[in-house]
PDB file of C-alpha atoms in Angstrom:
ATOM      1  CA  MET A   1     212.074 -53.813-102.487  1.00 79.00           C
ATOM      2  CA  ASN A   2     211.510 -50.355-103.920  1.00 88.00           C
ATOM      3  CA  THR A   3     211.809 -47.472-101.477  1.00 88.00           C
ATOM      4  CA  LEU A   4     210.864 -43.820-101.486  1.00 87.00           C
ATOM      5  CA  THR A   5     213.086 -41.195 -99.904  1.00 89.00           C
ATOM      6  CA  ILE A   6     211.458 -38.004 -98.655  1.00 87.00           C
ATOM      7  CA  GLU A   7     213.574 -34.931 -98.106  1.00 87.00           C
ATOM      8  CA  LEU A   8     212.549 -32.864 -95.096  1.00 81.00           C
ATOM      9  CA  PRO A   9     214.105 -29.638 -93.860  1.00 86.00           C
ATOM     10  CA  VAL A  10     215.875 -30.347 -90.576  1.00 79.00           C
ATOM     11  CA  GLU A  11     214.517 -27.067 -89.206  1.00 82.00           C
ATOM     12  CA  GLY A  12     211.007 -28.545 -89.302  1.00 81.00           C
ATOM     13  CA  LEU A  13     211.907 -31.551 -87.168  1.00 79.00           C
ATOM     14  CA  PRO A  14     212.284 -31.755 -83.403  1.00 78.00           C
ATOM     15  CA  SER A  15     215.788 -31.052 -82.136  1.00 78.00           C
ATOM     16  CA  PRO A  16     218.121 -34.080 -82.061  1.00 74.00           C
ATOM     17  CA  ALA A  17     217.741 -34.201 -78.282  1.00 71.00           C
ATOM     18  CA  GLU A  18     213.943 -34.494 -78.684  1.00 76.00           C
ATOM     19  CA  LEU A  19     214.024 -37.133 -81.430  1.00 76.00           C
ATOM     20  CA  ALA A  20     213.165 -40.608 -80.257  1.00 74.00           C
ATOM     21  CA  ASP A  21     215.449 -43.434 -81.323  1.00 78.00           C
ATOM     22  CA  ASP A  22     212.565 -44.875 -83.319  1.00 83.00           C
ATOM     23  CA  PHE A  23     211.665 -41.612 -85.080  1.00 85.00           C
ATOM     24  CA  ALA A  24     211.755 -43.204 -88.553  1.00 86.00           C
ATOM     25  CA  ASP A  25     209.359 -45.947 -87.391  1.00 90.00           C
ATOM     26  CA  GLU A  26     207.039 -43.346 -85.865  1.00 90.00           C
ATOM     27  CA  ALA A  27     207.116 -41.249 -89.044  1.00 91.00           C
ATOM     28  CA  ARG A  28     206.274 -44.319 -91.180  1.00 93.00           C
ATOM     29  CA  PHE A  29     203.368 -45.179 -88.867  1.00 95.00           C
ATOM     30  CA  LEU A  30     202.016 -41.625 -88.896  1.00 95.00           C
ATOM     31  CA  LEU A  31     202.209 -41.476 -92.694  1.00 96.00           C
ATOM     32  CA  ALA A  32     200.437 -44.829 -92.993  1.00 97.00           C
ATOM     33  CA  LEU A  33     197.842 -43.750 -90.434  1.00 96.00           C
ATOM     34  CA  LYS A  34     197.010 -40.527 -92.263  1.00 96.00           C
ATOM     35  CA  LEU A  35     196.855 -42.186 -95.687  1.00 96.00           C
ATOM     36  CA  PHE A  36     194.511 -44.830 -94.221  1.00 95.00           C
ATOM     37  CA  GLU A  37     192.385 -42.183 -92.473  1.00 94.00           C
ATOM     38  CA  LEU A  38     192.000 -40.303 -95.767  1.00 94.00           C
ATOM     39  CA  GLY A  39     190.990 -43.505 -97.532  1.00 92.00           C
ATOM     40  CA  ARG A  40     194.012 -43.407 -99.826  1.00 96.00           C
ATOM     41  CA  ILE A  41     195.276 -46.865 -98.829  1.00 95.00           C
ATOM     42  CA  SER A  42     193.753 -49.988 -97.276  1.00 94.00           C
ATOM     43  CA  SER A  43     194.480 -51.143 -93.748  1.00 93.00           C
ATOM     44  CA  GLY A  44     196.585 -53.979 -95.162  1.00 95.00           C
ATOM     45  CA  LYS A  45     198.750 -51.599 -97.185  1.00 96.00           C
ATOM     46  CA  ALA A  46     198.996 -49.253 -94.210  1.00 97.00           C
ATOM     47  CA  GLY A  47     200.184 -52.111 -92.036  1.00 96.00           C
ATOM     48  CA  ARG A  48     202.794 -53.143 -94.599  1.00 96.00           C
ATOM     49  CA  LEU A  49     203.962 -49.524 -94.927  1.00 95.00           C
ATOM     50  CA  CYS A  50     204.774 -49.306 -91.244  1.00 94.00           C
ATOM     51  CA  GLY A  51     205.916 -52.901 -90.701  1.00 94.00           C
ATOM     52  CA  MET A  52     202.805 -54.240 -88.973  1.00 96.00           C
ATOM     53  CA  GLY A  53     200.212 -56.816 -89.811  1.00 96.00           C
ATOM     54  CA  ARG A  54     196.720 -55.608 -90.750  1.00 95.00           C
ATOM     55  CA  VAL A  55     195.126 -56.449 -87.388  1.00 95.00           C
ATOM     56  CA  GLU A  56     197.970 -54.888 -85.399  1.00 96.00           C
ATOM     57  CA  PHE A  57     197.709 -51.744 -87.529  1.00 96.00           C
ATOM     58  CA  LEU A  58     193.917 -51.534 -87.022  1.00 95.00           C
ATOM     59  CA  LEU A  59     194.271 -51.940 -83.255  1.00 95.00           C
ATOM     60  CA  THR A  60     197.027 -49.309 -83.105  1.00 96.00           C
ATOM     61  CA  ALA A  61     195.058 -46.934 -85.370  1.00 96.00           C
ATOM     62  CA  SER A  62     192.029 -47.278 -83.123  1.00 94.00           C
ATOM     63  CA  ARG A  63     194.136 -46.516 -80.029  1.00 95.00           C
ATOM     64  CA  ALA A  64     195.428 -43.431 -81.892  1.00 95.00           C
ATOM     65  CA  GLY A  65     191.828 -42.234 -82.279  1.00 94.00           C
ATOM     66  CA  VAL A  66     191.374 -43.036 -85.978  1.00 93.00           C
ATOM     67  CA  PRO A  67     188.077 -44.769 -86.804  1.00 87.00           C
ATOM     68  CA  VAL A  68     188.764 -48.146 -88.377  1.00 87.00           C
ATOM     69  CA  VAL A  69     185.201 -48.839 -89.557  1.00 81.00           C
ATOM     70  CA  ASP A  70     183.293 -46.588 -91.951  1.00 75.00           C
ATOM     71  CA  LEU A  71     179.679 -47.725 -91.937  1.00 68.00           C
ATOM     72  CA  LYS A  72     177.026 -45.448 -93.372  1.00 71.00           C
ATOM     73  CA  GLY A  73     173.306 -45.565 -94.064  1.00 70.00           C
ATOM     74  CA  ASP A  74     172.023 -49.029 -94.869  1.00 71.00           C
ATOM     75  CA  ASP A  75     175.285 -50.704 -93.856  1.00 66.00           C
ATOM     76  CA  LEU A  76     175.062 -49.159 -90.389  1.00 62.00           C
ATOM     77  CA  ALA A  77     171.394 -50.101 -89.964  1.00 69.00           C
ATOM     78  CA  GLU A  78     172.120 -53.643 -91.123  1.00 70.00           C
ATOM     79  CA  GLU A  79     175.020 -53.998 -88.716  1.00 65.00           C
ATOM     80  CA  PHE A  80     172.812 -53.142 -85.714  1.00 70.00           C
ATOM     81  CA  ALA A  81     169.622 -54.895 -86.880  1.00 67.00           C
TER      82      ALA A  81
END
């Protein structure tokens, strides 16, 4: 598996006492969530990025307040017809 390492200044992170044990998992989820929200990656890719299945990611994204459906115009009218 290929990986990407991101360098972050420690000064920009919470203090070690405030970091959760699962900080890396949370950071991966938040990155996946934002990329999905911006339409840069699909929900399936977002789920894989943070170690979840697609459905689990969509449910978690929805609970985080990110819309998981983007219906507009005719698609929206058709959905509620």
